[in-house]
Short mmCIF file of C-alpha atoms in Angstrom, two decimals:
data_model
loop_
_atom_site.label_atom_id
_atom_site.label_comp_id
_atom_site.label_asym_id
_atom_site.label_seq_id
_atom_site.Cartn_x
_atom_site.Cartn_y
_atom_site.Cartn_z
CA MET A 1 7.15 -33.16 67.48
CA ASN A 2 5.81 -30.77 64.86
CA GLY A 3 4.48 -31.68 61.42
CA ASP A 4 7.93 -31.86 59.82
CA SER A 5 10.03 -34.99 60.20
CA LEU A 6 13.36 -34.56 61.95
CA SER A 7 16.77 -35.88 60.98
CA ARG A 8 20.23 -35.62 62.48
CA ASP A 9 20.92 -32.63 60.22
CA GLY A 10 17.68 -30.82 60.95
CA PRO A 11 14.11 -30.90 59.66
CA LEU A 12 13.44 -32.68 56.37
CA ARG A 13 11.61 -30.88 53.59
CA ARG A 14 8.14 -32.06 52.81
CA PRO A 15 7.72 -33.51 49.31
CA PRO A 16 6.25 -30.92 46.93
CA ALA A 17 2.54 -31.03 46.21
CA PRO A 18 1.57 -32.72 42.91
CA ASP A 19 0.56 -29.44 41.26
CA GLU A 20 3.85 -27.85 42.37
CA SER A 21 5.84 -30.77 40.89
CA PHE A 22 3.98 -30.40 37.61
CA ALA A 23 4.58 -26.64 37.49
CA GLU A 24 8.28 -27.09 38.27
CA ALA A 25 8.72 -29.74 35.55
CA TYR A 26 6.79 -27.63 33.05
CA ALA A 27 8.86 -24.52 33.81
CA GLN A 28 12.10 -26.51 33.53
CA GLY A 29 11.09 -27.93 30.13
CA PHE A 30 9.94 -24.52 28.92
CA GLY A 31 13.28 -22.96 29.92
CA ASP A 32 15.25 -25.76 28.23
CA GLY A 33 13.27 -25.29 25.04
CA LEU A 34 13.87 -21.54 25.00
CA ARG A 35 17.61 -22.01 25.59
CA ASP A 36 17.92 -24.60 22.82
CA GLY A 37 16.01 -22.44 20.34
CA LEU A 38 18.02 -19.31 21.06
CA LYS A 39 21.33 -21.21 20.94
CA GLU A 40 20.43 -22.65 17.53
CA LEU A 41 19.46 -19.19 16.24
CA LEU A 42 22.76 -17.75 17.48
CA GLN A 43 24.69 -20.56 15.81
CA HIS A 44 23.05 -19.90 12.44
CA ALA A 45 23.59 -16.13 12.78
CA SER A 46 27.27 -16.61 13.67
CA ARG A 47 27.82 -18.66 10.50
CA GLY A 48 27.03 -15.65 8.32
CA HIS A 49 23.58 -16.67 7.09
CA THR A 50 21.57 -13.88 5.51
CA ALA A 51 18.29 -12.63 6.97
CA SER A 52 16.38 -14.51 4.25
CA GLU A 53 18.21 -17.75 5.06
CA LEU A 54 17.56 -17.29 8.78
CA ARG A 55 13.87 -16.78 8.02
CA LEU A 56 13.81 -20.02 6.03
CA PHE A 57 15.54 -21.95 8.82
CA ILE A 58 13.17 -20.57 11.46
CA GLU A 59 10.04 -21.24 9.38
CA SER A 60 11.26 -24.76 8.65
CA ARG A 61 11.82 -25.49 12.34
CA LEU A 62 8.48 -23.97 13.35
CA ALA A 63 6.72 -26.20 10.85
CA ARG A 64 8.28 -29.27 12.50
CA VAL A 65 7.76 -28.38 16.17
CA ALA A 66 4.95 -30.92 16.59
CA GLU A 67 7.12 -33.69 15.10
CA GLU A 68 10.05 -32.85 17.39
CA VAL A 69 7.83 -32.72 20.49
CA GLU A 70 6.41 -36.16 19.65
CA PHE A 71 9.93 -37.50 19.09
CA LYS A 72 11.03 -36.16 22.50
CA ARG A 73 7.93 -37.68 24.15
CA ARG A 74 8.63 -41.11 22.68
CA SER A 75 12.30 -40.84 23.64
CA ALA A 76 11.31 -40.13 27.25
CA LEU A 77 9.13 -43.26 27.30
CA ALA A 78 12.00 -45.47 26.12
CA PRO A 79 14.10 -47.28 28.81
CA PRO A 80 17.34 -45.45 29.72
CA PRO A 81 20.47 -46.75 27.96
CA LYS A 82 22.81 -48.93 29.99
CA THR A 83 25.98 -47.24 31.18
CA SER A 84 29.18 -48.63 29.74
CA TRP A 85 31.68 -48.34 32.59
CA GLY A 86 34.59 -48.88 30.22
CA THR A 87 33.87 -45.64 28.39
CA LEU A 88 32.59 -43.60 31.35
CA GLY A 89 34.03 -40.08 31.25
CA ARG A 90 35.25 -40.43 27.67
CA THR A 91 33.28 -39.00 24.76
CA PRO A 92 35.30 -39.63 21.61
CA ALA A 93 34.08 -37.61 18.66
CA PRO A 94 32.90 -39.77 15.76
CA PRO A 95 35.10 -39.52 12.67
CA VAL A 96 33.77 -37.35 9.85
CA PRO A 97 33.23 -39.58 6.78
CA THR A 98 35.23 -38.53 3.76
CA PRO A 99 33.42 -38.25 0.42
CA PRO A 100 34.72 -40.70 -2.19
CA SER A 101 37.45 -39.34 -4.44
CA SER A 102 35.61 -40.46 -7.57
CA VAL A 103 31.92 -40.88 -8.35
CA VAL A 104 30.40 -44.13 -9.61
CA PHE A 105 27.94 -44.06 -12.49
CA GLY A 106 24.35 -44.49 -11.34
CA SER A 107 25.11 -43.55 -7.72
CA SER A 108 23.86 -40.82 -5.40
CA TYR A 109 25.88 -39.02 -2.72
CA LEU A 110 24.62 -37.03 0.28
CA ILE A 111 27.24 -34.77 1.91
CA LEU A 112 26.24 -33.51 5.37
CA GLU A 113 27.80 -30.10 6.04
CA GLU A 114 26.79 -26.67 7.33
CA ARG A 115 27.55 -24.98 4.00
CA PRO A 116 28.37 -26.55 0.62
CA ALA A 117 32.10 -27.26 0.56
CA ARG A 118 33.01 -30.95 0.45
CA ALA A 119 30.20 -31.61 -2.02
CA LEU A 120 31.51 -28.88 -4.34
CA GLU A 121 35.04 -30.27 -4.12
CA MET A 122 33.72 -33.69 -5.05
CA LEU A 123 31.81 -32.13 -7.91
CA ARG A 124 34.87 -30.33 -9.28
CA ARG A 125 36.91 -33.55 -9.21
CA SER A 126 34.23 -35.48 -11.11
CA ALA A 127 32.83 -32.88 -13.53
CA GLY A 128 34.94 -34.12 -16.44
CA LYS A 129 33.27 -37.54 -16.46
CA TYR A 130 29.98 -36.26 -17.89
CA PRO A 131 29.01 -34.08 -20.85
CA ARG A 132 26.85 -31.83 -18.66
CA LEU A 133 26.55 -30.62 -15.07
CA LEU A 134 23.09 -29.62 -13.81
CA VAL A 135 23.19 -27.32 -10.77
CA ILE A 136 20.07 -26.85 -8.59
CA SER A 137 20.74 -24.22 -5.93
CA LEU A 138 19.37 -21.24 -4.05
CA HIS A 139 22.81 -19.58 -4.32
CA PRO A 140 24.47 -21.28 -7.32
CA PRO A 141 28.23 -21.86 -6.96
CA ASP A 142 30.64 -20.98 -9.74
CA LEU A 143 31.54 -24.28 -11.42
CA GLU A 144 32.31 -23.00 -14.90
CA ALA A 145 36.04 -23.62 -14.45
CA ALA A 146 35.37 -27.27 -13.58
CA ALA A 147 33.00 -27.82 -16.50
CA PRO A 148 33.50 -25.05 -19.07
CA GLY A 149 30.48 -24.63 -21.31
CA ARG A 150 28.71 -27.62 -19.75
CA VAL A 151 26.96 -26.11 -16.70
CA GLU A 152 23.15 -25.89 -16.71
CA LEU A 153 21.54 -23.94 -13.88
CA ILE A 154 18.21 -24.18 -12.06
CA ARG A 155 17.94 -21.38 -9.52
CA LEU A 156 15.66 -22.04 -6.56
CA GLY A 157 13.48 -19.24 -5.23
CA PRO A 158 12.08 -16.17 -7.03
CA ASN A 159 13.80 -15.29 -10.29
CA GLY A 160 15.83 -12.16 -9.68
CA PRO A 161 15.67 -9.48 -6.97
CA GLY A 162 12.44 -8.06 -8.36
CA GLY A 163 10.54 -11.35 -8.18
CA ARG A 164 7.08 -11.46 -6.66
CA THR A 165 6.85 -12.23 -2.94
CA ASP A 166 4.44 -15.10 -3.74
CA ASP A 167 6.81 -16.57 -6.34
CA HIS A 168 8.38 -19.75 -4.94
CA GLY A 169 10.46 -20.33 -8.04
CA PRO A 170 10.39 -23.66 -9.87
CA THR A 171 8.39 -26.45 -8.24
CA PRO A 172 9.81 -29.95 -7.68
CA GLY A 173 7.76 -31.09 -10.67
CA GLU A 174 9.26 -28.42 -12.92
CA ILE A 175 12.77 -29.18 -11.65
CA GLY A 176 12.15 -32.86 -12.27
CA GLY A 177 11.37 -32.18 -15.92
CA ARG A 178 14.71 -30.41 -16.37
CA VAL A 179 16.53 -33.22 -14.56
CA ARG A 180 14.86 -35.86 -16.73
CA GLU A 181 15.87 -34.00 -19.88
CA ALA A 182 19.50 -33.64 -18.79
CA THR A 183 20.00 -37.17 -17.48
CA GLU A 184 18.28 -38.93 -20.38
CA ARG A 185 20.38 -37.20 -23.02
CA GLU A 186 23.33 -39.11 -24.41
CA GLY A 187 26.06 -39.53 -21.80
CA GLY A 188 23.84 -38.64 -18.82
CA ALA A 189 24.69 -35.87 -16.35
CA ILE A 190 26.01 -35.03 -12.92
CA VAL A 191 23.17 -33.42 -10.95
CA TYR A 192 24.09 -31.24 -7.97
CA ILE A 193 21.52 -29.93 -5.48
CA ASP A 194 21.65 -27.90 -2.30
CA GLY A 195 18.95 -25.78 -0.66
CA LEU A 196 16.89 -28.79 0.43
CA GLU A 197 15.91 -26.72 3.49
CA PHE A 198 14.36 -24.16 1.14
CA LEU A 199 12.36 -26.86 -0.68
CA ILE A 200 11.14 -28.25 2.66
CA THR A 201 10.02 -24.78 3.77
CA GLU A 202 8.21 -24.01 0.53
CA PHE A 203 6.77 -27.41 -0.41
CA GLY A 204 6.84 -29.51 2.77
CA VAL A 205 8.90 -32.41 4.08
CA GLU A 206 6.97 -35.21 2.37
CA THR A 207 7.01 -33.56 -1.07
CA THR A 208 10.74 -32.84 -0.79
CA LEU A 209 11.61 -36.37 0.34
CA ARG A 210 9.56 -37.88 -2.50
CA PHE A 211 11.36 -35.55 -4.91
CA VAL A 212 14.78 -36.60 -3.56
CA ASN A 213 13.82 -40.27 -3.87
CA TRP A 214 12.86 -39.64 -7.47
CA LEU A 215 16.18 -37.89 -8.13
CA THR A 216 18.21 -40.82 -6.78
CA THR A 217 16.14 -43.30 -8.80
CA GLN A 218 16.53 -41.23 -11.96
CA ALA A 219 20.31 -41.10 -11.47
CA SER A 220 20.41 -44.87 -11.05
CA HIS A 221 18.26 -45.61 -14.10
CA THR A 222 20.20 -43.29 -16.43
CA ALA A 223 23.73 -44.09 -15.18
CA SER A 224 23.99 -40.46 -14.07
CA VAL A 225 25.19 -39.16 -10.69
CA LEU A 226 23.43 -37.14 -7.98
CA VAL A 227 25.44 -35.10 -5.45
CA ALA A 228 23.50 -33.33 -2.67
CA SER A 229 24.70 -31.02 0.10
CA ALA A 230 22.53 -30.58 3.21
CA ASP A 231 22.92 -29.09 6.69
CA PRO A 232 21.86 -31.83 9.15
CA GLN A 233 21.08 -29.24 11.86
CA THR A 234 18.12 -27.95 9.84
CA LEU A 235 16.38 -31.35 9.86
CA THR A 236 14.78 -33.41 12.60
CA SER A 237 16.50 -36.70 13.36
CA GLY A 238 13.63 -38.61 11.77
CA ASP A 239 13.66 -36.57 8.55
CA LEU A 240 17.45 -36.78 8.38
CA HIS A 241 17.32 -40.57 8.69
CA ARG A 242 14.75 -40.80 5.89
CA LEU A 243 16.85 -38.49 3.72
CA GLN A 244 20.00 -40.56 4.27
CA ARG A 245 18.26 -43.78 3.29
CA ALA A 246 17.49 -42.39 -0.16
CA PHE A 247 21.21 -42.19 -1.10
CA THR A 248 23.73 -44.88 -1.95
CA SER A 249 26.48 -43.04 -0.03
CA VAL A 250 26.42 -40.57 2.89
CA ALA A 251 29.46 -38.62 4.12
#
């Protein structure tokens, strides 16, 4: 007999050397990572995002690569989930939560969507309940018809097309001052915010999450309302979970 073991179907392959197994696993993981990254980039591009928005998404994801790698590592160490034979082969899609038809004073609402749509519809239905509507957005929506003469705007990012390249626009602290002024006036306010991905890119995850927590607390203490729109695909699962916990309602 030669060095290879024999079977009824012919010679068996020798198990790969340890260094070969490592190289194969590394190459497989590297390829999977490249495919996932390129697929995500194609998805964002196909949704009509501008070059500036794509840059923000990419920079945000690059800043969180270490967190995502650690999350994947911990997930691989966890025991595999038990298979439920009753549902094998069936993958029912989870129902999409519907935003409430009417806001409740002192509450905060997080609407998870690729682009602001359901959050804006909720805002238009509820705008008449408050004497003012404060809009915080990178690309402010037109809400004048829903709240004529009562819309106050805070534009994220550089002010105007000729803004300096090092101008990040208003900081969370500066925005917070405007929010405090609007919500503590008589009758309170509805505060709407999108562009959380932009704030994370410019000021970091921890600063943005602390700012969001302050916004929800301020809405609660002043009997105002906070409505936020965010794309869950631009956040890691851990950051998304922390963001959701800050709100009284998530849809």
